[in-house]
XYZ file of C-alpha atoms in Angstrom:
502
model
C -3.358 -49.726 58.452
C -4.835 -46.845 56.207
C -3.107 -46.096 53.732
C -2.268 -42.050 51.749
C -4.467 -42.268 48.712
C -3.187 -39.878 45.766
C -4.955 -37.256 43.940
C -7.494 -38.553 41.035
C -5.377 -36.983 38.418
C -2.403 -39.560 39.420
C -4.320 -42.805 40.822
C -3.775 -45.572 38.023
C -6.345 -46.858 35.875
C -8.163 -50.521 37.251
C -6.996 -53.553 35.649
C -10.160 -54.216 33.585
C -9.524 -51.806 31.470
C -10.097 -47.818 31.151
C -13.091 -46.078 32.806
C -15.228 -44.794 30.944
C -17.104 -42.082 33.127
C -16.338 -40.978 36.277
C -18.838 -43.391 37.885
C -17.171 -46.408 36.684
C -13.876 -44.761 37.973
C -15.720 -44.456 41.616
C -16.912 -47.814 41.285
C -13.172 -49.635 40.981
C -12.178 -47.462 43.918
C -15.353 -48.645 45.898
C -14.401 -52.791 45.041
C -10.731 -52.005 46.545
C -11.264 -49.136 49.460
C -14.464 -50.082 50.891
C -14.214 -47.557 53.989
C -15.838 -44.525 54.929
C -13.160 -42.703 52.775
C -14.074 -44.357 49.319
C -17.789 -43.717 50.139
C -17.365 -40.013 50.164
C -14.647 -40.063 47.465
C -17.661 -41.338 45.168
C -20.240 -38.999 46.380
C -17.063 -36.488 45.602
C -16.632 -37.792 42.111
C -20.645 -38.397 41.122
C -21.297 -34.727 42.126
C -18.310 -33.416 39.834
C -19.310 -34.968 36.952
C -22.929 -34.048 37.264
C -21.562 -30.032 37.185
C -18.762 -30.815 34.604
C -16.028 -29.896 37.468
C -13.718 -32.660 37.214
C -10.126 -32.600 38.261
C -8.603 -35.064 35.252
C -9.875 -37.388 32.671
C -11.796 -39.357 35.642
C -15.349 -37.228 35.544
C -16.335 -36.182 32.360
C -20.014 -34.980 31.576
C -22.494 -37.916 31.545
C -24.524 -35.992 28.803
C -24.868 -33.461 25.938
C -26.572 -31.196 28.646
C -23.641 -30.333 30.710
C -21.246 -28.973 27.752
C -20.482 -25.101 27.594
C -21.378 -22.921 25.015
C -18.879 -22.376 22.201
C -17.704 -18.781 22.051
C -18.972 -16.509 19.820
C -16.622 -15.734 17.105
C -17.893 -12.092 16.518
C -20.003 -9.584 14.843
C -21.959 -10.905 11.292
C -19.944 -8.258 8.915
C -20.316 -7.777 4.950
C -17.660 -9.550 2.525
C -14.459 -7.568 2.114
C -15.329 -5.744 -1.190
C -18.430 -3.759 1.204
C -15.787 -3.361 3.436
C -13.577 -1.319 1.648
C -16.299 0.600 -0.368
C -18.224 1.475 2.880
C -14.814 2.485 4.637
C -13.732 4.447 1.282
C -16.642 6.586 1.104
C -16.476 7.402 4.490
C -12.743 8.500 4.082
C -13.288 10.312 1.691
C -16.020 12.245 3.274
C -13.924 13.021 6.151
C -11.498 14.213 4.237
C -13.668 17.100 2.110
C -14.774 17.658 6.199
C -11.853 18.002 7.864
C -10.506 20.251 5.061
C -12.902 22.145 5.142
C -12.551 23.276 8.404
C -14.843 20.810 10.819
C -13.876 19.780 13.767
C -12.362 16.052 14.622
C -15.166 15.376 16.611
C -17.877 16.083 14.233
C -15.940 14.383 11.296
C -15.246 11.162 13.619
C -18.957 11.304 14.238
C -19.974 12.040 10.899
C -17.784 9.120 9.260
C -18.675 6.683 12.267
C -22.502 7.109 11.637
C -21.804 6.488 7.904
C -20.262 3.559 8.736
C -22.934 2.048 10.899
C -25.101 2.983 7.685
C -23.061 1.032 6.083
C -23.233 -2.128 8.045
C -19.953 -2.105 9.860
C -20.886 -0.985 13.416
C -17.657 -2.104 14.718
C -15.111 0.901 13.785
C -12.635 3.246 15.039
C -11.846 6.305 13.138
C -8.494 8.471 14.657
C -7.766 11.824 12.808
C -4.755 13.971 13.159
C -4.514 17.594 11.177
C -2.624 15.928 7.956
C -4.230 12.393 8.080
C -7.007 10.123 8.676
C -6.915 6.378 9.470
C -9.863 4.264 9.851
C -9.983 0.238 11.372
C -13.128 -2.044 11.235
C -12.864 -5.099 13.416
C -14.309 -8.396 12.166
C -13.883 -10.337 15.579
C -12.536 -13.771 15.102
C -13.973 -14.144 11.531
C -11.641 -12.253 9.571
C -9.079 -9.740 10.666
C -9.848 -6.426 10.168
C -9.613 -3.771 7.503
C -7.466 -0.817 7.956
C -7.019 2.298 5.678
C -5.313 6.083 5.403
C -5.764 8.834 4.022
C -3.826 11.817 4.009
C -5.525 15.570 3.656
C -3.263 17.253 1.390
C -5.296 20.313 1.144
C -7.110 23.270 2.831
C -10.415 24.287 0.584
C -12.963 26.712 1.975
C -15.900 26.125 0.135
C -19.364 26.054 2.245
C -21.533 24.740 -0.109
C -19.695 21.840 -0.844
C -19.294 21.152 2.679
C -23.234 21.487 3.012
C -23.720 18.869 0.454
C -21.631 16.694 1.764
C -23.593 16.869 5.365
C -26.367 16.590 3.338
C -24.601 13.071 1.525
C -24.755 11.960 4.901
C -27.950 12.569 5.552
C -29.893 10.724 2.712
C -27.360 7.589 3.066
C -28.303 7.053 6.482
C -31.929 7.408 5.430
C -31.457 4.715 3.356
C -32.064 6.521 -0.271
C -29.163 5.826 -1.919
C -26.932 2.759 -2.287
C -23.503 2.821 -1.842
C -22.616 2.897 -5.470
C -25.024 5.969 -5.855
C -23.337 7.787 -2.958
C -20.137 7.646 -4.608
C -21.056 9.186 -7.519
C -22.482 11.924 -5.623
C -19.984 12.142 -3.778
C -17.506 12.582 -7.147
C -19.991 15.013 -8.106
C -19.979 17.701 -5.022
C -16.420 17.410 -4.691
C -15.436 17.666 -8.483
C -18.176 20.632 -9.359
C -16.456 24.268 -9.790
C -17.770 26.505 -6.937
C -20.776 27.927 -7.349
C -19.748 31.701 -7.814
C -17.263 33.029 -10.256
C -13.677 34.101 -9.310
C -14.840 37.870 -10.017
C -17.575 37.515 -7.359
C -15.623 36.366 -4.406
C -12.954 39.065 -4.957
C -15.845 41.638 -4.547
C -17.156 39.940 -1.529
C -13.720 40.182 0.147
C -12.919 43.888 -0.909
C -16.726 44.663 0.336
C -16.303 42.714 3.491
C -12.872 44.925 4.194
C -15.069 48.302 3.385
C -17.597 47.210 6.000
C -15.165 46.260 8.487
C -13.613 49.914 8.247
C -16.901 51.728 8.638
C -17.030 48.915 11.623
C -14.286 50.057 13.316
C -15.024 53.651 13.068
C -13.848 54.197 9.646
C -15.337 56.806 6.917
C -16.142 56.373 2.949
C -12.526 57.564 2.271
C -10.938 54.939 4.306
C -13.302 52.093 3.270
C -13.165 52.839 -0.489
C -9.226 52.314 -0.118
C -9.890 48.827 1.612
C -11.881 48.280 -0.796
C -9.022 48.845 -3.479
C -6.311 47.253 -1.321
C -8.129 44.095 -0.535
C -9.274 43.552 -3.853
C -5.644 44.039 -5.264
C -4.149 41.520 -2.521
C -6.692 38.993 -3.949
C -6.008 38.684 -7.352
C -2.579 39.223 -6.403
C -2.614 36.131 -3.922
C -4.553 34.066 -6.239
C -1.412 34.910 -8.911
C 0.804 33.446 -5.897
C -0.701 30.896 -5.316
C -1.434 29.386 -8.861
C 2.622 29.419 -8.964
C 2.829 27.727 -5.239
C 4.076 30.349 -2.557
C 3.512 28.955 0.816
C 0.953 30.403 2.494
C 2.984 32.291 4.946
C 4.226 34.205 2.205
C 1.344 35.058 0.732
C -0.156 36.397 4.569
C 3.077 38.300 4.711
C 2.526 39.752 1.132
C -0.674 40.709 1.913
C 0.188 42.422 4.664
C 2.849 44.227 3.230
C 0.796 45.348 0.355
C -2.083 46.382 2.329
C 0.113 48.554 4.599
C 2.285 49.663 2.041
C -0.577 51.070 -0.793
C -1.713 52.980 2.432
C 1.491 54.042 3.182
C 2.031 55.558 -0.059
C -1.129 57.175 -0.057
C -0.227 59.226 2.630
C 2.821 60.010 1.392
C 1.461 61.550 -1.742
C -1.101 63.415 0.539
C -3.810 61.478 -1.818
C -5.502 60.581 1.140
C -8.252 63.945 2.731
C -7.152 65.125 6.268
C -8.888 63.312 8.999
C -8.861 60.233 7.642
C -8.244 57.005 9.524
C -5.275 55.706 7.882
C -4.646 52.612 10.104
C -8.161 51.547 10.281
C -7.613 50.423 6.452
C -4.602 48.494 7.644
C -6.890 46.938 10.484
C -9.542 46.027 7.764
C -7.394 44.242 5.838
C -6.296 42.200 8.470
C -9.070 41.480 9.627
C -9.576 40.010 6.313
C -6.627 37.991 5.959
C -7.214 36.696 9.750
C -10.966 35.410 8.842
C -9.673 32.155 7.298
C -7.901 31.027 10.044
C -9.163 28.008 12.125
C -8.999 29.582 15.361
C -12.934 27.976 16.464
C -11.646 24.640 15.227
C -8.309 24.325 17.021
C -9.602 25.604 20.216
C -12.676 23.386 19.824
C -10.397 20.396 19.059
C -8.707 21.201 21.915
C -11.555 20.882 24.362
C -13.129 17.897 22.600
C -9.597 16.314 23.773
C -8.003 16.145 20.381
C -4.817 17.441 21.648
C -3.066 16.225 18.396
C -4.640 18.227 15.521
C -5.209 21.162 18.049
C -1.458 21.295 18.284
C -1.441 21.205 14.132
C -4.000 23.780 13.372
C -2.539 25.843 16.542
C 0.657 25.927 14.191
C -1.031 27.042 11.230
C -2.469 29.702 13.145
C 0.471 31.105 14.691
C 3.164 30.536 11.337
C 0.137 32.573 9.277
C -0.119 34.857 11.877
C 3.760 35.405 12.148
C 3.268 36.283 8.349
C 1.224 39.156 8.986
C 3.461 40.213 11.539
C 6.711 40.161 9.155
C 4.452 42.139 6.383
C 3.290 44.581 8.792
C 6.629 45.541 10.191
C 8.716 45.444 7.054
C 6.233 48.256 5.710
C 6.002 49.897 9.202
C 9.767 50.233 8.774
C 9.586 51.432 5.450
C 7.288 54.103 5.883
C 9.486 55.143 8.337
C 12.444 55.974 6.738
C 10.169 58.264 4.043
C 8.633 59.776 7.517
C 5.057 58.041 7.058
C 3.747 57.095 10.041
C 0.637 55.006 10.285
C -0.458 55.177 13.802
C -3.531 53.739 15.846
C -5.899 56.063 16.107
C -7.601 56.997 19.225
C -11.237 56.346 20.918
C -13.977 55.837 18.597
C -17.260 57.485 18.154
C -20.216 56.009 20.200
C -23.200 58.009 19.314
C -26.427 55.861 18.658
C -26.417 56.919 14.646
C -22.745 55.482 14.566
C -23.474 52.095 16.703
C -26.510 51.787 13.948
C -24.268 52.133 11.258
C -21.878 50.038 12.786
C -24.109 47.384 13.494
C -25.129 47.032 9.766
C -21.924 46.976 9.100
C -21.222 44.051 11.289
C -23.943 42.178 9.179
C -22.605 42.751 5.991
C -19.167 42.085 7.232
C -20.590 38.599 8.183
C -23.145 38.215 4.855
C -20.188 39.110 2.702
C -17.934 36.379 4.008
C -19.967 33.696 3.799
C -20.585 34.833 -0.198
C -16.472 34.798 -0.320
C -16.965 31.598 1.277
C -19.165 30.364 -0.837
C -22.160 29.860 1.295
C -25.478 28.557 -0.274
C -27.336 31.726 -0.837
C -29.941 30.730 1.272
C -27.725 30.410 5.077
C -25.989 34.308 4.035
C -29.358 36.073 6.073
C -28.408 33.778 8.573
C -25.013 34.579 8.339
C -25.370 37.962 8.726
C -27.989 38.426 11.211
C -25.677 36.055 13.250
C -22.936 38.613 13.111
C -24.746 41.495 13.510
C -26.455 40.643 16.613
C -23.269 39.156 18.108
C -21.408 42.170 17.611
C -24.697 44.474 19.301
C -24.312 42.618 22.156
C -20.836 42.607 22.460
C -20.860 46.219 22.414
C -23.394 46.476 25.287
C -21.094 44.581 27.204
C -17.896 46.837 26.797
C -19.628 49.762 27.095
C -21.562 48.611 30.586
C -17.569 48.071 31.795
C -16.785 44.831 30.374
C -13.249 44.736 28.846
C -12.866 43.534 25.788
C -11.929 39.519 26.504
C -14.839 39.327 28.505
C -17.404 40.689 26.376
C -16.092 38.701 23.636
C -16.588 35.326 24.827
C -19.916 36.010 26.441
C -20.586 37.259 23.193
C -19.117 34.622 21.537
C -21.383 32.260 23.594
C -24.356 33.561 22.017
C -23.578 33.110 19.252
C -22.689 29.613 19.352
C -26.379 29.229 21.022
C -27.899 30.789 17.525
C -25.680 28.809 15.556
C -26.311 25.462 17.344
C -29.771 25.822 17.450
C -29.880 26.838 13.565
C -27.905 23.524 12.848
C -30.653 21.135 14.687
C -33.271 23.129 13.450
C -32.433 23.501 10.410
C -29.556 21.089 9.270
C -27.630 24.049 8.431
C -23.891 22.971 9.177
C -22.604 25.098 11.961
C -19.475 26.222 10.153
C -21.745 27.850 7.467
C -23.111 30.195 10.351
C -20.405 30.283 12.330
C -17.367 31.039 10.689
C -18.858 34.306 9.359
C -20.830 35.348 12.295
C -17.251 35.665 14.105
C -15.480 38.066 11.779
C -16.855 41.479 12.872
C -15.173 40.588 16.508
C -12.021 39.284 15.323
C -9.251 41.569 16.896
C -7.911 43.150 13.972
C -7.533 46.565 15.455
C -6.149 45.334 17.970
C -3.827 42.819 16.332
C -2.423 46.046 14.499
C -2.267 47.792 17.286
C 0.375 45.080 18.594
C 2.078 44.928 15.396
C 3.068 48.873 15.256
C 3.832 48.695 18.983
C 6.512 46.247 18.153
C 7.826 48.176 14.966
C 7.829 51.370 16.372
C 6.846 51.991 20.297
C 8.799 49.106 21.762
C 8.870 45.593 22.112
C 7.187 44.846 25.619
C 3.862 47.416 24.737
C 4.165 45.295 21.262
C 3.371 41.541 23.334
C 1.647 42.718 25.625
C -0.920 44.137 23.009
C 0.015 40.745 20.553
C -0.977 38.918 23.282
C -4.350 40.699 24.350
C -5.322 39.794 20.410
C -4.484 36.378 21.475
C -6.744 36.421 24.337
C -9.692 37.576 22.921
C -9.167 34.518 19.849
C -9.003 32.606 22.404
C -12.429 33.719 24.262
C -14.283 34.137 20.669
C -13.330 30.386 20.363
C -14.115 28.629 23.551
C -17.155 31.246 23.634
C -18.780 29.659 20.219
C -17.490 25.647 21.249
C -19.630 26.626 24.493
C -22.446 27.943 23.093
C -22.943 24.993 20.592
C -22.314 22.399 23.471
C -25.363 24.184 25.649
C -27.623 23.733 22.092
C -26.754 20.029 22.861
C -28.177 19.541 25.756
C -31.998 20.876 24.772
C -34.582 18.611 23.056
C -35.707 19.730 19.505
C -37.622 18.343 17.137
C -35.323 16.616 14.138
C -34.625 19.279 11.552
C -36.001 19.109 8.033
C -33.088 18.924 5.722
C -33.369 20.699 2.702
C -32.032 19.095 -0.681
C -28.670 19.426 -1.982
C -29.001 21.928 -4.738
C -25.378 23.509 -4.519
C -25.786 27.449 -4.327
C -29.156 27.832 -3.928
């Protein structure tokens, strides 16, 4: 009578004594079940310990050959003190970056590249509009190395950001150590800018002249934009030394450039004909160039939803400040019966569009220099502009509205600037951000804000948000045109050396 044999796991051990492998284990089952069922019940157990598949402590591997691989217990990484300087000089790139105006997507790629440079190929970087936090994972070695930083300011200063890319550039090339790179690094970001004070204020009362003869403007109402821009920018620079908040200071400036014009009509100082409201426009169009609107939409379409939102909110509170300036001095020319309203069609002969055109150059030339732009990208700069603008007024005039005309526009001139950056190494932001200021809707953001103060409220946002519209198209236009540069093969650019301003 057979009888139910258990699993291996359970059967007891023989009565000599332990087995030691699983073919002694087969063998005490073969001296007391010597049927066809112990026969294949050692064939069963031989083959399992032969491919290290037993079921208990019966079969166990008859050699060294059959045991597995240990895991791996992760990537080879640098002690912690390379650690933390590698991750700290990247941090603190980022930061003079993302302050500066850059994208999150270029700064993560910037800082994760430095990284790798550094030896620690295993990071994550994740950036929001106030802060930065950076992990590198050590695998099962060591656990990994975290750090934050938080951007507590907004600096506009080109040059500095082109050393920095520069920075970048000759670490991953190997030329200078870590220790080396910090110092540098102290150096660019502690070094005064390279222009004086006095300079920059006549680059932005210059840029606000040539934006009035841009939009259609004579010498009488460009030599007052002149005057009013310069006056809001030792006036802001007064605020700001004491700490206003930055809406207050757009709303100041707003109020002060509609108000001196104001006043000058009032006191008929002003010659008949002149285009009042195109000096208001001007200065707007000033006070609107500093605003991130490339980077947030950019941010936005790179998927950075986050800091979008953030610099989105900057945008629109700064905005809201010229809004509040422009209507309390709407409202108070009003009362003295001063009216500054839009003026009508503008000339379109082929001297004016010339004329204009140059203007559009030096609008863009002269920001960069307020910018402070090496001297060598401001041709660059302004040629940018100039031919963006040109073709943007093609495009109206064949029909085109204006939203249209400025992204396709717009799209051009993210082609020149992209193409300038990998030729070149010039950092897009040094071309870009003052190719865009001759079509930033300034006219037409005006045009909104007296419709509100005066007209009525739904001409007002329907007009506000036409201004918004074409931000909107100049910004996805120029994060387009860069992304198309992307996708043609260049030769590597030859970087010039860091040599601040020149």
């Amino acid at each position: 009578m057979l009888r139910r044999r258990k699993p291996a796991r359970w059967r007891p051990e023989p009565a000599e004594g332990p087995a030691s492998n699983g073919r002694a284990g087969s063998d005490a089952r073969a001296g007391s079940d010597r049927h066809l069922g112990g026969w294949l019940h050692e064939l069963n157990d031989r083959w399992r310990g032969r491919h290290g598949h037993n079921g208990g402590e019966l079969a166990q591997p008859a050699t060294g050959e059959n045991l597995e691989e240990q895991p791996t217990a992760g990537p080879s990484v640098p002690d912690d003190t390379r650690v933390q300087q590698v991750l700290d000089l990247a941090m603190r790139i980022g930061e003079v970056l993302l302050s500066s105006g850059e994208g999150v997507a270029e700064t993560t790629s910037i800082m994760l590249r430095l990284a790798d440079a550094g030896g620690l190929p295993t990071c994550e970087v994740d950036i929001t509009f106030t802060s930065m936090t950076m992990c590198c994972h050590r695998g099962m070695v060591a656990p990994p190395v975290t750090t934050m930083r938080l951007v507590r300011y907004r600096s506009l200063d080109l040059t500095r950001l082109t050393d920095v890319t520069l920075l970048v550039e000759r670490i991953e090339r190997e030329e200078l150590s870590l220790a080396e790179a910090a110092t540098e690094l102290d150096r660019v970001t502690r070094a005064k800018h390279p222009y004086p004070r006095w300079l920059t204020t006549l680059a932005w009362a210059g840029m606000a002249a040539s934006v009035a003869v841009l939009l259609g403007g004579g010498a009488v109402a460009a030599t007052v934009a002149f005057g009013a821009t310069g006056a809001i920018d030792r006036i802001g620079r007064l605020l700001n030394r004491h700490g206003l908040p930055m809406f207050f200071q757009q709303m100041a400036g707003a109020m002060l450039a509609t108000g001196i014009t104001a006043v000058l009509l009032y006191f008929a100082l002003l010659p008949p004909g002149t285009r009042a409201s195109l000096v208001v426009a001007a200065t707007l169009t000033v006070l609107l160039s500093g605003l991130s609107v490339v980077g947030s939409v950019r941010d936005a379409i790179d998927g950075f939803f986050l800091t979008a939102v953030g610099r989105t909110g900057e945008i629109v509170m700064f905005s809201a400040g010229l809004l509040g300036g422009v209507v309390l001095a709407l409202k108070g020319s009003l009362v003295f019966g001063v009216e500054l309203s839009v003026v009508g069609p503008l000339p379109t002969s082929n001297l004016s569009l010339a004329v204009r055109a140059f203007a559009a150059g030096l609008t863009s030339g002269l920001f960069a220099l307020a910018a402070y732009s090496p001297v060598r990208y401001l041709p660059a700069a302004a040629g940018t502009g100039a031919a963006a603008w040109a073709m943007y007024t093609v495009l109206k005039q064949a029909g085109f509205g204006p939203v249209v005309s400025t992204g396709i526009a717009a799209v051009g001139l993210g082609v020149v600037s992209g193409l300038l950056h990998r030729l070149t190494g010039a950092p897009r932001l040094v071309i870009t951000l003052g190719a865009i200021t001759p079509l930033l809707p300034g006219l037409t953001a005006y045009q909104g804000f007296y419709q509100l103060a005066v007209t009525g409220v739904t001409d007002g946002l329907v007009t506000v948000m036409l201004a918004l519209a074409i931000g909107l198209a100049l910004a996805g236009g120029v994060a387009l045109g860069e992304w198309l540069t992307t996708q043609v093969r260049l030769p590597t650019p030859a970087t010039a050396p860091a040599t601040g301003a020149k």
